[in-house]
mmCIF file of C-alpha atoms in Angstrom:
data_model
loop_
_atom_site.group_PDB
_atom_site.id
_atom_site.type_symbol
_atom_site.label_atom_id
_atom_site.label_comp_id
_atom_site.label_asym_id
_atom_site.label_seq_id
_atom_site.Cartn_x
_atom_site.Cartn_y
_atom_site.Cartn_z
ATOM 1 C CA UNK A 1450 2.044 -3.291 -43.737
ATOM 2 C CA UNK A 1451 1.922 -5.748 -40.966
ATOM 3 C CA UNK A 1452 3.332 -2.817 -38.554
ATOM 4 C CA UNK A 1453 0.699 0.072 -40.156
ATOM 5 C CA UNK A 1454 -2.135 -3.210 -38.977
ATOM 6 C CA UNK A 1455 -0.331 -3.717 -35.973
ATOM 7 C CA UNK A 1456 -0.528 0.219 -34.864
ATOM 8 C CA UNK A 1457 -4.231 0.428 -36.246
ATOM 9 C CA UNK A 1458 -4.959 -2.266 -33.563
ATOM 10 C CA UNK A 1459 -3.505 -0.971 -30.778
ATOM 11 C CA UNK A 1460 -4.814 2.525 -31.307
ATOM 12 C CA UNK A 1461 -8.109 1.135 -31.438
ATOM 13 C CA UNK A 1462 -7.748 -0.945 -28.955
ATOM 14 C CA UNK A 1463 -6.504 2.010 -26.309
ATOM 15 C CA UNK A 1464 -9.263 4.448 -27.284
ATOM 16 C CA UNK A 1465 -11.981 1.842 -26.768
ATOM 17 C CA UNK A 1466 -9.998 1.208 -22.946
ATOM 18 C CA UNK A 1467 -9.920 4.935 -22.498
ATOM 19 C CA UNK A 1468 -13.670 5.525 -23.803
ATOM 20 C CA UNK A 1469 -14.425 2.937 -21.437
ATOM 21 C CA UNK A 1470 -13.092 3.909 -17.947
ATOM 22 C CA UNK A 1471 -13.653 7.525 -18.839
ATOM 23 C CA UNK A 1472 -17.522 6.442 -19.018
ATOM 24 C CA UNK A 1473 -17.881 5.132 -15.611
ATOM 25 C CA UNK A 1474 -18.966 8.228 -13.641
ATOM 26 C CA UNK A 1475 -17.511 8.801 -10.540
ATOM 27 C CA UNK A 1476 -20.843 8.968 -8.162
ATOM 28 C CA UNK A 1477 -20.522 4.664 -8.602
ATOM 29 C CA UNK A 1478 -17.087 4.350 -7.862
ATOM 30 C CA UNK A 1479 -17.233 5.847 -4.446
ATOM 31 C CA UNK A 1480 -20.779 6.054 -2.977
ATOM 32 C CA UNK A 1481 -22.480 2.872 -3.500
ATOM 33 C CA UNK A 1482 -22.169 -0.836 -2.495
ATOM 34 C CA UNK A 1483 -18.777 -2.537 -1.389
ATOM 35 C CA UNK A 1484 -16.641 0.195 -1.523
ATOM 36 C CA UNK A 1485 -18.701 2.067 0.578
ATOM 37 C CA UNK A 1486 -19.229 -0.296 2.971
ATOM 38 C CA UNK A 1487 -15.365 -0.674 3.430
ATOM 39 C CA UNK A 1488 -14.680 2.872 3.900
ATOM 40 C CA UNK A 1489 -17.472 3.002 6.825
ATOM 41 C CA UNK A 1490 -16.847 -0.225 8.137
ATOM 42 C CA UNK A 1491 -13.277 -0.496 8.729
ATOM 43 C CA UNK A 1492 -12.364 0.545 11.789
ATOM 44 C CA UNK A 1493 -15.025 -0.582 13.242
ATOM 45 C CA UNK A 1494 -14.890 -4.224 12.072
ATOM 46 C CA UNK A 1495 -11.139 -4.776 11.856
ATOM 47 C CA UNK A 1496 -9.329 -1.837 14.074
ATOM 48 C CA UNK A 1497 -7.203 -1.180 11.269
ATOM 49 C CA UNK A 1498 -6.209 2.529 9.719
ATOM 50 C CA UNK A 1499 -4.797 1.348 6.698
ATOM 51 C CA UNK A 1500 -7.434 0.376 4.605
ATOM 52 C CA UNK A 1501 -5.978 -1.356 1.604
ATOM 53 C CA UNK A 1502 -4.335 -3.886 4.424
ATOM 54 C CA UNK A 1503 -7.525 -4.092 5.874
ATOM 55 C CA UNK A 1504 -9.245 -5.472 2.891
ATOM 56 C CA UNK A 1505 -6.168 -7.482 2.090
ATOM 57 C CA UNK A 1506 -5.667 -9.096 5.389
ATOM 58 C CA UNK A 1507 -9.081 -9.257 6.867
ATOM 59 C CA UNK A 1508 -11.751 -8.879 4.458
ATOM 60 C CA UNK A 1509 -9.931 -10.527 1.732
ATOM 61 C CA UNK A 1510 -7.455 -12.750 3.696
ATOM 62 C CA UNK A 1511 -8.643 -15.697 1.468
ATOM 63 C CA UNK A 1512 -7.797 -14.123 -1.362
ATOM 64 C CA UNK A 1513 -4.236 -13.629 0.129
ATOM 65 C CA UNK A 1514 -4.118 -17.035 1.128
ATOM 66 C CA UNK A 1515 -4.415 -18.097 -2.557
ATOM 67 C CA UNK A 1516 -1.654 -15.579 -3.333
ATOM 68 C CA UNK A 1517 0.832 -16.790 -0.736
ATOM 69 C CA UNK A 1518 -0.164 -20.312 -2.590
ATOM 70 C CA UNK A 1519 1.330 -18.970 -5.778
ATOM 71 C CA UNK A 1520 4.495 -17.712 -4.677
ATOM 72 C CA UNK A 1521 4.715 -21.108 -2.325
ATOM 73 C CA UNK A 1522 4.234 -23.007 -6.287
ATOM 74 C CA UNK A 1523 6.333 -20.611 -7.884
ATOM 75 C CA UNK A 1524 9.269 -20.940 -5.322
ATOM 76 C CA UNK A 1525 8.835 -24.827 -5.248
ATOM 77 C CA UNK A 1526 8.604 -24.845 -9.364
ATOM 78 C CA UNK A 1527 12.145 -22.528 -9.560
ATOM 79 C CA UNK A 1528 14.147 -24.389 -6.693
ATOM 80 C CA UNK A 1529 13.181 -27.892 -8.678
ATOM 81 C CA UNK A 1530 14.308 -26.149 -12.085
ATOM 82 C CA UNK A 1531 17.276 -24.196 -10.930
ATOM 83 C CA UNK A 1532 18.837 -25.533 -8.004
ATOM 84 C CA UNK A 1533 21.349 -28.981 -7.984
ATOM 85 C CA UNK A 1534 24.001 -29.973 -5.914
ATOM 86 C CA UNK A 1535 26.783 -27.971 -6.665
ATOM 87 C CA UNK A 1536 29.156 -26.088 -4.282
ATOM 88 C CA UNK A 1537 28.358 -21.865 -4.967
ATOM 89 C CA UNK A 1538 32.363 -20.359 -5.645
ATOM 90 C CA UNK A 1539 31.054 -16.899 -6.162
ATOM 91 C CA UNK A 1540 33.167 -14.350 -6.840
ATOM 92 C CA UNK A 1541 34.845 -12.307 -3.694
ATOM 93 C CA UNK A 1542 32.231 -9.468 -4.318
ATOM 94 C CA UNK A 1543 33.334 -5.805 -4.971
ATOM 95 C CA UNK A 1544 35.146 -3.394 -3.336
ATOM 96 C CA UNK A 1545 35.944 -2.664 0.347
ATOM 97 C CA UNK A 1546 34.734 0.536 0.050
ATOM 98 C CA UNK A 1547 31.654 -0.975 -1.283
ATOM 99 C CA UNK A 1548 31.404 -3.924 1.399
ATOM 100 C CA UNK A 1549 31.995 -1.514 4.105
ATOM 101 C CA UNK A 1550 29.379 1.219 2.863
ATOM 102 C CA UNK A 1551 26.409 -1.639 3.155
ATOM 103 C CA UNK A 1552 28.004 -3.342 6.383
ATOM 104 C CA UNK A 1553 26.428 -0.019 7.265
ATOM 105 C CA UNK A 1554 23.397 0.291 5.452
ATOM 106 C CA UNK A 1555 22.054 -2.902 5.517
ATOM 107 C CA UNK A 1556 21.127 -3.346 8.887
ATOM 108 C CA UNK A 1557 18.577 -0.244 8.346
ATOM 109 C CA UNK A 1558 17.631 -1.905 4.995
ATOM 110 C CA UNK A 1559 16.716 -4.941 8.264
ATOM 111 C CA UNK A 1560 15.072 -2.080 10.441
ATOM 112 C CA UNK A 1561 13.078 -0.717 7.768
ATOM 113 C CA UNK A 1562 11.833 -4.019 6.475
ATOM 114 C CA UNK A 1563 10.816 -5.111 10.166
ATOM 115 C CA UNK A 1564 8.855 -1.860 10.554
ATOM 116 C CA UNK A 1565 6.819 -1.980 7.444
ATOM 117 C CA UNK A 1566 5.851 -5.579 7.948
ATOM 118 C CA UNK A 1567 4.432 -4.747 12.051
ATOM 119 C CA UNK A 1568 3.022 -1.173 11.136
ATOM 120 C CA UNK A 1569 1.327 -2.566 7.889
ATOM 121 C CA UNK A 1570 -2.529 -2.189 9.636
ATOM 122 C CA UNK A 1571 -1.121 1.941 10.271
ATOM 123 C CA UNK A 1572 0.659 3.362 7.798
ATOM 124 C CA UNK A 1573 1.388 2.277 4.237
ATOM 125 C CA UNK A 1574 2.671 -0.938 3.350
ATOM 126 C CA UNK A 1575 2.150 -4.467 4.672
ATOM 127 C CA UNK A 1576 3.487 -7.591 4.690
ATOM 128 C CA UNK A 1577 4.263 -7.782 0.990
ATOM 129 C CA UNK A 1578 6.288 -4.957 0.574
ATOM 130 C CA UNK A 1579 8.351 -5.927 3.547
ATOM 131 C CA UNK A 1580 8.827 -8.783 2.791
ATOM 132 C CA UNK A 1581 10.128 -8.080 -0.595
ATOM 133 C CA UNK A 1582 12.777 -5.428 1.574
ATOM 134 C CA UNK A 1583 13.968 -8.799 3.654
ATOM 135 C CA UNK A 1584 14.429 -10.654 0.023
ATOM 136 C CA UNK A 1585 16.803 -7.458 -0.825
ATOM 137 C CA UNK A 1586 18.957 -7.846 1.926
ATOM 138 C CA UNK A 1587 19.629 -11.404 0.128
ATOM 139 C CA UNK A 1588 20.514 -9.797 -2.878
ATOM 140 C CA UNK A 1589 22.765 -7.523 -1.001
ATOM 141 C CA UNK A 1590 25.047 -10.026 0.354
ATOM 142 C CA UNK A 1591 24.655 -12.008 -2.771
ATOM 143 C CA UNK A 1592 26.341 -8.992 -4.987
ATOM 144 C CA UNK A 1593 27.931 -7.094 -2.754
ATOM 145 C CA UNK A 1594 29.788 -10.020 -0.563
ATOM 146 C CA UNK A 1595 29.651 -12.622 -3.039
ATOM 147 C CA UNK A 1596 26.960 -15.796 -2.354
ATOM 148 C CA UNK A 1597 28.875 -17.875 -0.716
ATOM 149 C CA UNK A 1598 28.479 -15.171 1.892
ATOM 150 C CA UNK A 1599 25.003 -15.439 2.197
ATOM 151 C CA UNK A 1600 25.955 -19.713 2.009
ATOM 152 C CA UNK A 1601 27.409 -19.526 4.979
ATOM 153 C CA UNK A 1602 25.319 -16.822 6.913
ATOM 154 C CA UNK A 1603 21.576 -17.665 5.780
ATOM 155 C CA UNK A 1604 22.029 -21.446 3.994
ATOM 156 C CA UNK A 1605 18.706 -21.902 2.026
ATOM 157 C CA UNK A 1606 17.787 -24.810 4.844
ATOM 158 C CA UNK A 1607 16.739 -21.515 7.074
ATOM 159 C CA UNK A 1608 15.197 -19.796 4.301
ATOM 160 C CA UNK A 1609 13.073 -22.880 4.078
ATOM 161 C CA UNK A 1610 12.423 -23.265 7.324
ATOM 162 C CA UNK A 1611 11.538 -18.903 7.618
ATOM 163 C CA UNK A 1612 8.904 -19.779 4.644
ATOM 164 C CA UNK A 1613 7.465 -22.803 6.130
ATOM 165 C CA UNK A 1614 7.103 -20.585 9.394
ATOM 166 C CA UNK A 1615 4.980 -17.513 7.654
ATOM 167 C CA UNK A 1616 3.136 -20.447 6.201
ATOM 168 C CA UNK A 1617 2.007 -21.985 9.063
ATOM 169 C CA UNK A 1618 1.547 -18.978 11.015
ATOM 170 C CA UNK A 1619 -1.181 -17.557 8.527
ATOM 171 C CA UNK A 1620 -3.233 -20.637 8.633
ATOM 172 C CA UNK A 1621 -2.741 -20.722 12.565
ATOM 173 C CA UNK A 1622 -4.349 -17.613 12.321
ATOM 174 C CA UNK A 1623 -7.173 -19.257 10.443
ATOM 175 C CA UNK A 1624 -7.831 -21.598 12.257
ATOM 176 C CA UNK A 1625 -7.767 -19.726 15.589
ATOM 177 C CA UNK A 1626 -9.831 -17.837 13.732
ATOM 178 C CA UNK A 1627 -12.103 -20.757 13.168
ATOM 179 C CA UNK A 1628 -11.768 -21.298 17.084
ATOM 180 C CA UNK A 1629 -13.012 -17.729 17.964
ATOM 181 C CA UNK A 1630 -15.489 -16.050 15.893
ATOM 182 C CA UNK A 1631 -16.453 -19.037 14.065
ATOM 183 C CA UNK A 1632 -15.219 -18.867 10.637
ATOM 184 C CA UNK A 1633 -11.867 -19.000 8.630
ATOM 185 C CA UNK A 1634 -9.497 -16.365 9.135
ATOM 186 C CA UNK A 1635 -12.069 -14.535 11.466
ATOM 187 C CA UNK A 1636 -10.993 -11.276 13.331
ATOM 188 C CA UNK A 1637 -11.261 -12.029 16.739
ATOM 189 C CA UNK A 1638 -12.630 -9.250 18.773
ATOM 190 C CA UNK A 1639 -10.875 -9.913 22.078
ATOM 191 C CA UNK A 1640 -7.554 -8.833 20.223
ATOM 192 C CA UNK A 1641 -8.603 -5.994 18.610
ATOM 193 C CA UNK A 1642 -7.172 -3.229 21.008
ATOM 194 C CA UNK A 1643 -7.606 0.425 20.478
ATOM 195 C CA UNK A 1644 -7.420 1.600 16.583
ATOM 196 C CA UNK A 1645 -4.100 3.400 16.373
ATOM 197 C CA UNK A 1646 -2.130 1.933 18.184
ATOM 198 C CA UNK A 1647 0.757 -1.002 17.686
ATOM 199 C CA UNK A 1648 -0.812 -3.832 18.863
ATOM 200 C CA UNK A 1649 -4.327 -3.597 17.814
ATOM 201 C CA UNK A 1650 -6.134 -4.777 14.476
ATOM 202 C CA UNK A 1651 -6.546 -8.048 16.078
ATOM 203 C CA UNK A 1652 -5.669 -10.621 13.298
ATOM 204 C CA UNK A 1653 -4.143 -8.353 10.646
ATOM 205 C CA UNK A 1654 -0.683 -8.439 12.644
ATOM 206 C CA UNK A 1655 0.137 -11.903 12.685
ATOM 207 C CA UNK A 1656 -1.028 -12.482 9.433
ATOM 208 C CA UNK A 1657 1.174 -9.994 7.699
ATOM 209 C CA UNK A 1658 4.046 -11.017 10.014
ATOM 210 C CA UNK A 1659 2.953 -14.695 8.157
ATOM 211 C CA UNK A 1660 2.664 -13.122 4.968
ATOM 212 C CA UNK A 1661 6.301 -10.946 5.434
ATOM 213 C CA UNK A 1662 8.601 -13.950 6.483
ATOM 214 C CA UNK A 1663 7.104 -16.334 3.561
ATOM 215 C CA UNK A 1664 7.414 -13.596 0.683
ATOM 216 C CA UNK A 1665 10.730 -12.315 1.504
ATOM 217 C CA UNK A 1666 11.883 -15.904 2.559
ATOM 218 C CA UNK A 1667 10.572 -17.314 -0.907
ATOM 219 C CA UNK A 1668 11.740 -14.418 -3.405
ATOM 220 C CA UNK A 1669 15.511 -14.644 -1.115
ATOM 221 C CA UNK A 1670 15.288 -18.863 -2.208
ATOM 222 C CA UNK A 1671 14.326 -17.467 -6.170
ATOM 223 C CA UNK A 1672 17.071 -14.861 -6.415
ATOM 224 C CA UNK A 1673 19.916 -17.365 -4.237
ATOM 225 C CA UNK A 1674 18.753 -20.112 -7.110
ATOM 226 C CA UNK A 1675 19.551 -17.653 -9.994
ATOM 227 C CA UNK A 1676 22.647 -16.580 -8.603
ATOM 228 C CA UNK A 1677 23.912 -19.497 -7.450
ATOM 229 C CA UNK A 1678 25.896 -20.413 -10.480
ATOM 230 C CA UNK A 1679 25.666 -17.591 -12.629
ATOM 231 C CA UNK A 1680 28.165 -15.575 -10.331
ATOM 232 C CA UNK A 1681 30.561 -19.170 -10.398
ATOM 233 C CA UNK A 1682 32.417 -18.309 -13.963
ATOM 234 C CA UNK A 1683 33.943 -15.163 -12.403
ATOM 235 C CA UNK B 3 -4.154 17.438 -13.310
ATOM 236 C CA UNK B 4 -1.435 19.142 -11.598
ATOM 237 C CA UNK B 5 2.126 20.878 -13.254
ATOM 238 C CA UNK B 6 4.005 17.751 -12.148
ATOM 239 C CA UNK B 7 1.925 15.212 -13.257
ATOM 240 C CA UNK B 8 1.595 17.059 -16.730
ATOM 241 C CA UNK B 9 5.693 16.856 -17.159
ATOM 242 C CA UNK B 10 5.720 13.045 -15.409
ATOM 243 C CA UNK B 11 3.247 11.442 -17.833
ATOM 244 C CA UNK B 12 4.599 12.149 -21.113
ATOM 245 C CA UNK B 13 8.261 11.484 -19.605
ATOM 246 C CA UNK B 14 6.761 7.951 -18.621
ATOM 247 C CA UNK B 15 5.384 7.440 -22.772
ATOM 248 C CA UNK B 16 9.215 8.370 -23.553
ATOM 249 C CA UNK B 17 10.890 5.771 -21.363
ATOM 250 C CA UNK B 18 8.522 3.181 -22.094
ATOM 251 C CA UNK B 19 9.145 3.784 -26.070
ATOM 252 C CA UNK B 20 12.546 3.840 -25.345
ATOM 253 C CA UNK B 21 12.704 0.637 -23.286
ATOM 254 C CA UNK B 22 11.261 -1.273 -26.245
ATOM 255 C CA UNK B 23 13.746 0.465 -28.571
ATOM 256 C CA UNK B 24 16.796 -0.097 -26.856
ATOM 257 C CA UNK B 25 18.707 -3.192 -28.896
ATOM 258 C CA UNK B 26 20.983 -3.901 -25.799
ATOM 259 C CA UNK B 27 19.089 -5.453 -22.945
ATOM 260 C CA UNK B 28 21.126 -4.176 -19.918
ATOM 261 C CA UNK B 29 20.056 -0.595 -21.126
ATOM 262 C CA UNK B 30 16.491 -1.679 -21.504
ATOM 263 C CA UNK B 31 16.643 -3.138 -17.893
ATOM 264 C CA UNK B 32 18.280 -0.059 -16.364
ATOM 265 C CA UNK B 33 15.386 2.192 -18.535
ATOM 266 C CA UNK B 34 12.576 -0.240 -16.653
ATOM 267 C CA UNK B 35 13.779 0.580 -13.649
ATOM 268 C CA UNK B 36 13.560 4.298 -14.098
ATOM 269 C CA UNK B 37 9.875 3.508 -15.320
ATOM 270 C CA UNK B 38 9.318 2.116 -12.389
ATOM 271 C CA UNK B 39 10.450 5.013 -10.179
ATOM 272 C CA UNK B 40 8.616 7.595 -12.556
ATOM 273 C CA UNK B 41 5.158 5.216 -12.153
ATOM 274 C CA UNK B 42 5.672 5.334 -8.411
ATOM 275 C CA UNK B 43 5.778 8.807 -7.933
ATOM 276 C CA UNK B 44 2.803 9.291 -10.279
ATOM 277 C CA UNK B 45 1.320 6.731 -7.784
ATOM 278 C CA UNK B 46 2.294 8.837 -4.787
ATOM 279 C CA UNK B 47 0.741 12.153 -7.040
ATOM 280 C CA UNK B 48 -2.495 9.929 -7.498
ATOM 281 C CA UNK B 49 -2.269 9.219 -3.355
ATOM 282 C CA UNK B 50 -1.762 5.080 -3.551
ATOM 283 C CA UNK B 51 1.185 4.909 -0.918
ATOM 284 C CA UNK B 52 0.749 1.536 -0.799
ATOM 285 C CA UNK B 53 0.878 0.791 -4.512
ATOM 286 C CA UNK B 54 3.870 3.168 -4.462
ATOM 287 C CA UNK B 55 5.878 1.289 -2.255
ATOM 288 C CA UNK B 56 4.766 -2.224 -4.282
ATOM 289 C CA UNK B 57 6.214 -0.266 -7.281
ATOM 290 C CA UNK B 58 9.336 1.122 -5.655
ATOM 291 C CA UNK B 59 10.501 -2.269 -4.054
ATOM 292 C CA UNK B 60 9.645 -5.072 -6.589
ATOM 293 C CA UNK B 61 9.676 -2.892 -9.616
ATOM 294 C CA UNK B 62 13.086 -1.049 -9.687
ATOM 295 C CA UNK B 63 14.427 -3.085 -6.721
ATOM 296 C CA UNK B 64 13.878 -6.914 -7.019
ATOM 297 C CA UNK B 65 12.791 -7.312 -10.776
ATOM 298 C CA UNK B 66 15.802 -5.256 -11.941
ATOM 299 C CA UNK B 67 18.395 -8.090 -9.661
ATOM 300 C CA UNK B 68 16.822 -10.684 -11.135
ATOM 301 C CA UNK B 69 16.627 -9.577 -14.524
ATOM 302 C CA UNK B 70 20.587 -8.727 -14.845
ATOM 303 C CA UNK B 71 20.938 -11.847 -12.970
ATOM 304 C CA UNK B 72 19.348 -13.459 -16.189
ATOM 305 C CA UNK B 73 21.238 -11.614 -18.619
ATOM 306 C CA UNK B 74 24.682 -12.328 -17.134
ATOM 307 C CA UNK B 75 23.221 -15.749 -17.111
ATOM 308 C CA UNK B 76 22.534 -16.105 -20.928
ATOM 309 C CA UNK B 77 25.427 -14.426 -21.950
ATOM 310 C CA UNK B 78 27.860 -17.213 -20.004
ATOM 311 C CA UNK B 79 25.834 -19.588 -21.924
ATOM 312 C CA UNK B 80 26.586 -17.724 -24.842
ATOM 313 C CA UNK B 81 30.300 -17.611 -24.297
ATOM 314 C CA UNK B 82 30.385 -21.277 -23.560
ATOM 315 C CA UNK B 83 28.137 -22.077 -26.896
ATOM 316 C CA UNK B 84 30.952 -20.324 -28.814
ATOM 317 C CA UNK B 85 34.005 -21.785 -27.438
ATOM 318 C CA UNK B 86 32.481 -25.140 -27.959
ATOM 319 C CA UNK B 87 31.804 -24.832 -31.898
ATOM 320 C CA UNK B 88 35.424 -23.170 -32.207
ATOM 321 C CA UNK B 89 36.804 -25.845 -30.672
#
């Protein structure tokens, strides 16, 4: 009974959501106020080809701000839950054939990362998907080599210091920002180059350079503090 | 809607029934991943790189580490709970 109530709900609940968005026609989700505005206005005002990065980094860099907040609380909240004072004996990780394999791969896993994070205002991507590519490498050398690996190469002192760094960097920006054009996170137009090319889009490249070192730094901190002593039975 | 998208939708109702069904939670990890890969290429269909590569990485990438990470975690608890009432 409670499941034939539970299914009654949901059905109802997904035809009123699909009634809903199928409603909306599509004249007002393209042609008229902000939306428009962005699509018209963005290379103009920012120098940037990717749009979404445009709107996340320039237009919307507060918003991002707040975001980088929540993974700063989130990292803080998980390090004072998980992590303690204990030595990390990992386990010696798996194979050779396996350790040599990524000895190979991961420095493109590195190359990759670092390209997605500086061509975020061309092509797809950004910051935050880059910077979740630098956190991977950490879980690389976490499974793969065992974490007392990553210990000794990338002790969670750097990955501290790396986070603190993106940090600062994107409120630098700000307040720069602040300096140039007069308000917070401001483009300024003297470093806005030509549009297509690597270094243009004025304040969109530092700022997901900021926003790449602190997300991959932070999520690298989460994943060391779960593994730390979950790979020490073995 | 295109020939791929028609055979990539219902395929995506599938694995998410079957990630819910799935009594052992490694295989209902593994089966989120794949939902995750699925979603991102119906992303890429629906022409959201950007979402697409969001998907790709954190969905069947980082949240997949962390979750085994968990479940390896609970079940060393769960040997150690054990041991100590046999004891």
């Amino acid at each position: 009974m409670k499941v034939f109530l539970t299914a009654i709900i949901l059905a109802f609940t997904g035809g009123a959501l699909f009634v809903n968005l199928g409603s909306i026609p599509d004249s007002f989700l393209l042609s008229h106020t902000a939306s428009r505005f962005y699509r018209e206005a963005v290379v103009t005002e920012t120098g940037a080809l990717n749009t979404v990065s445009a709107i996340l980094y320039d237009f919307r860099a507060f918003d991002s701000l707040g975001e980088s907040t929540v993974i700063f609380a989130t990292v803080s909240g998980i390090v004072l839950l998980l992590s303690r004072k204990t030595l990390p004996v990992s386990s010696a990780g798996l194979s050779l054939i396996v350790k040599r394999t990524f000895g190979i791969l991961t420095p493109f896993v590195f190359l990759l990362s670092v390209y997605i994070i500086l061509h975020g205002h061309l092509s797809p991507g950004g910051g935050f998907q880059g910077g979740v590519l630098l956190a991977v490498i950490t879980i690389i050398f976490c499974i793969i080599y065992g974490s007392s690996f990553d210990l000794s190469r990338y002790p969670p002192q750097r990955k501290t210091l790396i986070e603190t760094t993106g940090a600062l960097l994107f409120l630098g920006v700000g307040i720069i920002g602040i300096a140039l054009t007069g308000s917070f996170l401001g483009n300024p137009s003297a470093w806005r180059g030509v549009p297509g090319t690597l270094p243009s889009a004025g304040s969109i490249v530092p700022i997901n350079l900021g926003v790449g070192l602190k997300v991959g730094a932070g999520l690298a901190i989460i994943f060391y503090s779960m593994i730390q002593k979950t790979l020490k039975r073995q | 809607m295109t020939l791929l998208e028609a055979f990539l939708l219902p395929l995506l109702l599938v694995i998410a029934i079957l990630v819910v069904a799935f009594r052992d939670l490694l295989s209902s990890v593994i089966t989120l991943s794949v939902f995750s890969t699925v979603l991102a290429i119906i992303y890429i269909i629906h022409q959201a790189p950007d979402v697409a590569l969001a998907e790709v990485v954190i969905g069947s990438g980082l949240m997949t580490a962390v979750y085994i990470a968990v479940i390896s975690k609970i079940r060393t608890y769960r040997q150690t709970h054990k041991r100590g009432e046999k004891e």
